[in-house]
PDB file of C-alpha atoms in Angstrom:
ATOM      1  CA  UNK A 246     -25.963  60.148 -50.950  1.00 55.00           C
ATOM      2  CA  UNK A 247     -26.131  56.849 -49.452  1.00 61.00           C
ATOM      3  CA  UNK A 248     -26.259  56.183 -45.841  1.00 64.00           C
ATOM      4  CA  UNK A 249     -22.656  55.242 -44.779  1.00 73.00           C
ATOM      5  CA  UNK A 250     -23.049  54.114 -41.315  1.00 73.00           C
ATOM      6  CA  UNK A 251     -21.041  50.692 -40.899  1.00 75.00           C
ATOM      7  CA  UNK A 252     -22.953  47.989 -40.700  1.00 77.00           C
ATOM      8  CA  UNK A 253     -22.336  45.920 -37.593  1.00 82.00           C
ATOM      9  CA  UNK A 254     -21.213  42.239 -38.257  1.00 79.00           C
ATOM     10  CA  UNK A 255     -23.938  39.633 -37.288  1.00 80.00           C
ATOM     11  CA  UNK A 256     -23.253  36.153 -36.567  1.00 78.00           C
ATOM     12  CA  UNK A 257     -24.885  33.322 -38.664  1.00 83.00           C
ATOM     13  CA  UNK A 258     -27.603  31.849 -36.697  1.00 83.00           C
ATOM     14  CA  UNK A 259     -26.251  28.201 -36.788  1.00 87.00           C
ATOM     15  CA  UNK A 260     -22.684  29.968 -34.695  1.00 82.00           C
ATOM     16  CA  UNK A 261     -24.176  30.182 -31.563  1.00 82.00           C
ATOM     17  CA  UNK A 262     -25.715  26.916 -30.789  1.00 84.00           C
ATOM     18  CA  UNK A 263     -22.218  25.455 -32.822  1.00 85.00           C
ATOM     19  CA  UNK A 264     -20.309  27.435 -29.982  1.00 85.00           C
ATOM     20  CA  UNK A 265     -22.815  26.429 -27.020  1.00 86.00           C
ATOM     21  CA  UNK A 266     -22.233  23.111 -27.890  1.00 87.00           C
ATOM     22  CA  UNK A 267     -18.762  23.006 -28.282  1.00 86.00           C
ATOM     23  CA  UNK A 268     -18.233  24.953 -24.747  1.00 86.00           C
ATOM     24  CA  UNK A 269     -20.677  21.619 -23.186  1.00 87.00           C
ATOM     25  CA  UNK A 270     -18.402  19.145 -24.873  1.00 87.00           C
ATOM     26  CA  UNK A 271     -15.294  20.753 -23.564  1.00 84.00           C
ATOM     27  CA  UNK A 272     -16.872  20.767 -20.241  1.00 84.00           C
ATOM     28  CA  UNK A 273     -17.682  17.279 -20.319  1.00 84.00           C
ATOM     29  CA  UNK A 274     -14.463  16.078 -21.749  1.00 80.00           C
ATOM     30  CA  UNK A 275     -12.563  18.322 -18.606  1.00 81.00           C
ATOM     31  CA  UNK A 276     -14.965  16.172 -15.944  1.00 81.00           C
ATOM     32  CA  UNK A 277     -14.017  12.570 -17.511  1.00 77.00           C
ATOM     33  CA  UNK A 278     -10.720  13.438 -17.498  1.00 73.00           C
ATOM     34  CA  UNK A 279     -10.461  15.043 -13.999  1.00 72.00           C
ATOM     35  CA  UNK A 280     -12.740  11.805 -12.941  1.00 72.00           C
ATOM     36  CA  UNK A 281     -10.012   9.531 -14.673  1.00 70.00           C
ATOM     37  CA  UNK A 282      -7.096  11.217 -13.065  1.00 69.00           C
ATOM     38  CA  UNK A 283      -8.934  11.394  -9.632  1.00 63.00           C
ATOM     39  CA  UNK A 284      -9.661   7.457  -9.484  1.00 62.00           C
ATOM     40  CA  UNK A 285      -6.065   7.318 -10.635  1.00 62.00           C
ATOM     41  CA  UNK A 286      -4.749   9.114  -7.677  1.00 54.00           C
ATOM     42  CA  UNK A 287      -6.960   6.700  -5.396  1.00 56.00           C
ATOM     43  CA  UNK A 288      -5.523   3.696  -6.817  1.00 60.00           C
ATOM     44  CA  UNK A 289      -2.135   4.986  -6.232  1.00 62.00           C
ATOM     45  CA  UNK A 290      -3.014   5.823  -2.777  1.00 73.00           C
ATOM     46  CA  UNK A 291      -4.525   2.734  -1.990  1.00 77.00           C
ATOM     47  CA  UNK A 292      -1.467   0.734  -3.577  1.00 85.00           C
ATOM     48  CA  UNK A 293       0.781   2.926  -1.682  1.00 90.00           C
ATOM     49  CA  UNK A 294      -1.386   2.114   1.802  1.00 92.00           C
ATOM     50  CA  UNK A 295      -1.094  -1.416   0.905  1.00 93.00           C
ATOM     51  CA  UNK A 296       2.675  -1.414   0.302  1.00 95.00           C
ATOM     52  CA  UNK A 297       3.281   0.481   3.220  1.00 95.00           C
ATOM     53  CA  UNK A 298       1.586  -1.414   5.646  1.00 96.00           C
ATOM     54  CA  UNK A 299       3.335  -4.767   4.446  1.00 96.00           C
ATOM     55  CA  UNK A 300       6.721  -3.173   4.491  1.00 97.00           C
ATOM     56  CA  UNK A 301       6.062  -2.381   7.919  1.00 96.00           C
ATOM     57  CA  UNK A 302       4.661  -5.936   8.963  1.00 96.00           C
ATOM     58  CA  UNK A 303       7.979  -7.546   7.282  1.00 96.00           C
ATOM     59  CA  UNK A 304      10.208  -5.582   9.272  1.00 96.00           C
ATOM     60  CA  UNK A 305       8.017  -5.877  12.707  1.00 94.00           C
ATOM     61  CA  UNK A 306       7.956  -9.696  11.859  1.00 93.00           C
ATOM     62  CA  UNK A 307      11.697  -9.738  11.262  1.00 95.00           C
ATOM     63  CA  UNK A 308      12.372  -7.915  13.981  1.00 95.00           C
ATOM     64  CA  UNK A 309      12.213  -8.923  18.010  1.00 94.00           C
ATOM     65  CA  UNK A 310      13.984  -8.980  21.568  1.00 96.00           C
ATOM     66  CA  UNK A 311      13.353 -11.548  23.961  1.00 95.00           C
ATOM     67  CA  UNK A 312      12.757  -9.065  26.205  1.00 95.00           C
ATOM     68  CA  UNK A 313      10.185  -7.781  24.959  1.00 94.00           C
ATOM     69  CA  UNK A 314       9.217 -10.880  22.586  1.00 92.00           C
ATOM     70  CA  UNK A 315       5.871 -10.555  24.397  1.00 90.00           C
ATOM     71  CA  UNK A 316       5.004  -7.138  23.182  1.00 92.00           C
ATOM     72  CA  UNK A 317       6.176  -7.254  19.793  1.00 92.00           C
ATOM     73  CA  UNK A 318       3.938 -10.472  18.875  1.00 91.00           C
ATOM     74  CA  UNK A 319       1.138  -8.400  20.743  1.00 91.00           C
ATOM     75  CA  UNK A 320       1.614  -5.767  18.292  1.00 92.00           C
ATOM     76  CA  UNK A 321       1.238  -8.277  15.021  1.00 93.00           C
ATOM     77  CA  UNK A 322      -1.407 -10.071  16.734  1.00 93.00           C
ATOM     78  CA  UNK A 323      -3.137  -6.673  16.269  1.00 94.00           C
ATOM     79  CA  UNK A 324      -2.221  -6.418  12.511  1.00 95.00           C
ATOM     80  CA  UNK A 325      -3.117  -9.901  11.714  1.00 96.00           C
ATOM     81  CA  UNK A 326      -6.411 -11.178  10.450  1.00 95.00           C
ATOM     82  CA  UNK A 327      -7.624 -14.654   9.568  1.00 93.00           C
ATOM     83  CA  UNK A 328      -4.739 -17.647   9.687  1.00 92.00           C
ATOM     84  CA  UNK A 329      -1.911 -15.453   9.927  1.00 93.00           C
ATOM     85  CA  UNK A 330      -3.769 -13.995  13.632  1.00 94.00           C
ATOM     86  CA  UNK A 331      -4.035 -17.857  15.016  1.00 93.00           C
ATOM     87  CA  UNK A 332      -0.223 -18.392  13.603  1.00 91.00           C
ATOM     88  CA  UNK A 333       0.896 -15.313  15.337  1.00 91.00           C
ATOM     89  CA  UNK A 334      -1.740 -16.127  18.718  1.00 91.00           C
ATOM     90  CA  UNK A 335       0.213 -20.058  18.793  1.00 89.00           C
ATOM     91  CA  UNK A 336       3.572 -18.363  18.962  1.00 86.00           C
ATOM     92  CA  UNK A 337       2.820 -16.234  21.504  1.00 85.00           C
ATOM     93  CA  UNK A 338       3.121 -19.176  23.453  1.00 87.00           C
ATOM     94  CA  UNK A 339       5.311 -21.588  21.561  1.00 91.00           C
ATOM     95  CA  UNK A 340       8.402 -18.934  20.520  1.00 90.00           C
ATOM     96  CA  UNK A 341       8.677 -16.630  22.657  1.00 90.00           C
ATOM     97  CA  UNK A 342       9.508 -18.640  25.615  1.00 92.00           C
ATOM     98  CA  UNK A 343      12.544 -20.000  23.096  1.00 92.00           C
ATOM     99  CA  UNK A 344      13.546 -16.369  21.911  1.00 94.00           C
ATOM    100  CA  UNK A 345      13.651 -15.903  25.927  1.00 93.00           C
ATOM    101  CA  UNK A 346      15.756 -19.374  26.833  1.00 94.00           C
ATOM    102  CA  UNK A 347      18.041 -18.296  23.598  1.00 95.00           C
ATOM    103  CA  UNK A 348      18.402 -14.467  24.438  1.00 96.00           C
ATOM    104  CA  UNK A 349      17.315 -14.419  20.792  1.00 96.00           C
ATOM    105  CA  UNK A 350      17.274 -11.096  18.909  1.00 96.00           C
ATOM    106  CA  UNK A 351      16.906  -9.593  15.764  1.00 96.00           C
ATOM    107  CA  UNK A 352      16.564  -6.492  13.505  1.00 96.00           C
ATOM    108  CA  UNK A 353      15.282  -6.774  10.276  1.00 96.00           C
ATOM    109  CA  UNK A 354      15.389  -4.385   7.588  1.00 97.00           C
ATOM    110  CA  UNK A 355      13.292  -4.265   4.596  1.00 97.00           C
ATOM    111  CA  UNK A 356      15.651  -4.405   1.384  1.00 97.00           C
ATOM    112  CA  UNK A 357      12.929  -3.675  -0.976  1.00 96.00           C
ATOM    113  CA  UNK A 358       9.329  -4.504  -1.943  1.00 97.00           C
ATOM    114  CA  UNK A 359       6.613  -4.532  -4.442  1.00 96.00           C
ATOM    115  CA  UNK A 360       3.420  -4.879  -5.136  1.00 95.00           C
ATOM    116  CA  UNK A 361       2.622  -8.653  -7.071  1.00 96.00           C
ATOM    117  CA  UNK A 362      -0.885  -8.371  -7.520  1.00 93.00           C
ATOM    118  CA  UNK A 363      -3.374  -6.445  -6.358  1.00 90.00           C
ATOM    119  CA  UNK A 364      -7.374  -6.958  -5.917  1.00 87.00           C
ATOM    120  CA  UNK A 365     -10.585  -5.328  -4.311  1.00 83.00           C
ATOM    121  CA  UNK A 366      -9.516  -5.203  -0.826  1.00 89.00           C
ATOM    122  CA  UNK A 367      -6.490  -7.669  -1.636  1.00 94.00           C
ATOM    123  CA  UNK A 368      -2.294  -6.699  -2.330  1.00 95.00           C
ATOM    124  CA  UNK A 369      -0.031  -9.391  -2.315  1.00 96.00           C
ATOM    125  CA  UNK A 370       3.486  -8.071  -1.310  1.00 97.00           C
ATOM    126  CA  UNK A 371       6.590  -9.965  -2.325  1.00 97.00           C
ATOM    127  CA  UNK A 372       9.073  -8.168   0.621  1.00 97.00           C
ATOM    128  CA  UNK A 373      13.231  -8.653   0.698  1.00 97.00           C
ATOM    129  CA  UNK A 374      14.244  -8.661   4.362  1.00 97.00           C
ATOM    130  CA  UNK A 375      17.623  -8.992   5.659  1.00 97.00           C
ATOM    131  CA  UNK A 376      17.842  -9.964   9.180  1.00 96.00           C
ATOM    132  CA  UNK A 377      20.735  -9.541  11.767  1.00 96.00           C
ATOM    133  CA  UNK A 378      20.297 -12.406  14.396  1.00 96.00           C
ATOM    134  CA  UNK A 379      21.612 -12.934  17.535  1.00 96.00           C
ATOM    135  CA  UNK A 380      21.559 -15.793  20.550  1.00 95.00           C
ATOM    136  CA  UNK A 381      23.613 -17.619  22.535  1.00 94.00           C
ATOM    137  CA  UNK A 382      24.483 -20.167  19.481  1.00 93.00           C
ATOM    138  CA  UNK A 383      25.620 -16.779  17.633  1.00 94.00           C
ATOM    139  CA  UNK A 384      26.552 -14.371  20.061  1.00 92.00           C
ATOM    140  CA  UNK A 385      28.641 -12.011  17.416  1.00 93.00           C
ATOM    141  CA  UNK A 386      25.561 -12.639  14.763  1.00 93.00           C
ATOM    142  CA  UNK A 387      24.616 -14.071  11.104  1.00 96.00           C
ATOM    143  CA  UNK A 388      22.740 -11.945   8.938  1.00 96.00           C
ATOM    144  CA  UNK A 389      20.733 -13.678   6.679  1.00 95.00           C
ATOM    145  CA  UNK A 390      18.281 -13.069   3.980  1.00 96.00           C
ATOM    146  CA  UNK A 391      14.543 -13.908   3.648  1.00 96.00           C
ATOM    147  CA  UNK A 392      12.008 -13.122   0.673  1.00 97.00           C
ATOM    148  CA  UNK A 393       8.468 -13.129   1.757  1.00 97.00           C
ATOM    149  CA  UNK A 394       4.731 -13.336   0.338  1.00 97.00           C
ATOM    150  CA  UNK A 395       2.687 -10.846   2.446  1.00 97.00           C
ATOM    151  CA  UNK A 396      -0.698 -10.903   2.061  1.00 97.00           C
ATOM    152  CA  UNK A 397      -2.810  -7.601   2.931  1.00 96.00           C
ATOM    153  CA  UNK A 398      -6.764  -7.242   3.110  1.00 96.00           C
ATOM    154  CA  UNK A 399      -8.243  -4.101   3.907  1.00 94.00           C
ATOM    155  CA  UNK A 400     -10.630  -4.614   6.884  1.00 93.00           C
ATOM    156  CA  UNK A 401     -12.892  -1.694   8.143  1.00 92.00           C
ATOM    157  CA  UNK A 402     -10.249   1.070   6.127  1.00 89.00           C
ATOM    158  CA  UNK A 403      -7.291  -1.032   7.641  1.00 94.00           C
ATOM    159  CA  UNK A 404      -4.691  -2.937   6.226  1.00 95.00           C
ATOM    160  CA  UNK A 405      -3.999  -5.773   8.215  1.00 96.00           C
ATOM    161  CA  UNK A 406      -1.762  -9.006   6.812  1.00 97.00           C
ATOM    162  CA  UNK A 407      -3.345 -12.395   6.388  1.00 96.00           C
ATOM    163  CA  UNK A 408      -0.554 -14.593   5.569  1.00 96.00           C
ATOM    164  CA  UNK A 409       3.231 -14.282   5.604  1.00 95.00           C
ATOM    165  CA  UNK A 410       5.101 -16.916   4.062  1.00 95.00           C
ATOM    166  CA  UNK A 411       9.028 -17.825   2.958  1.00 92.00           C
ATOM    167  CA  UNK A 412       9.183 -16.947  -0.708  1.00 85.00           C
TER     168      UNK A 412
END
């Protein structure tokens, strides 16, 4: 009688380095993707930074009280870098004493904004602002509407604005 103990199943010899290899390539392809999606998420976040901080420097720039004119150009001289820090430094002393004669005030709001281009260490902002002004030519106040072109660079992790213009 023959010998009828099953005979267990043996894999070819070429299945286990075909499997081994597989598992490395799956591997692999799971890195570059979580890589891809990582440096993904840092671009977002450094857009986001960007867009933030230029929202914020429309509505500070769009925004003042000749009583405290002073302190508010203070605070965008210390957001400012290059030309936009000596334009901000001359009206320290050129506007505020007129926002003080006028009893000039302000509050602007940021409508909306987006990010026009963006570079290594460089966003350019286009930023809708509407402004409610007041002063002794307006006492009840005019609101009016300004686009601007906000330049942000990123200096030592920081975004700071180096030009503001009238769109």
């Amino acid at each position: 009688m023959p010998d009828e103990t099953p005979r267990r199943w043996m894999p070819p010899r070429w299945l286990i380095p075909a499997l081994a290899a597989a598992t490395v390539l799956l591997l692999g392809v799971t890195l570059w993707f979580g890589v891809l999606v990582h440096n993904r998420s840092s671009m977002n976040d450094y857009r986001d930074g960007a867009l933030q901080a230029a929202r914020q420097v429309a509505a500070d720039f769009s925004t003042y009280d000749y009583r405290t004119a002073d302190a508010q150009f203070r605070r965008l001289l210390s957001v400012s870098t290059g030309s936009m820090r000596e334009q901000v430094q001359k009206s320290l002393t050129a506007v505020v004493p007129l926002l003080t004669q006028g009893k000039a005030t302000a509050k602007g709001e940021v409508r909306d904004a987006a990010i026009v281009q963006a570079g290594n260490k460089e966003v350019s902002v286009i930023a809708v602002v509407d402004e409610t002004v007041t002063n002794t030519a307006i006492p009840r106040g005019a609101i009016r509407r300004y686009r601007f072109l906000i330049v942000m660079n990123q200096v030592k992790g920081k975004w700071l604005v180096s030009d503001l213009k009238q769109a």
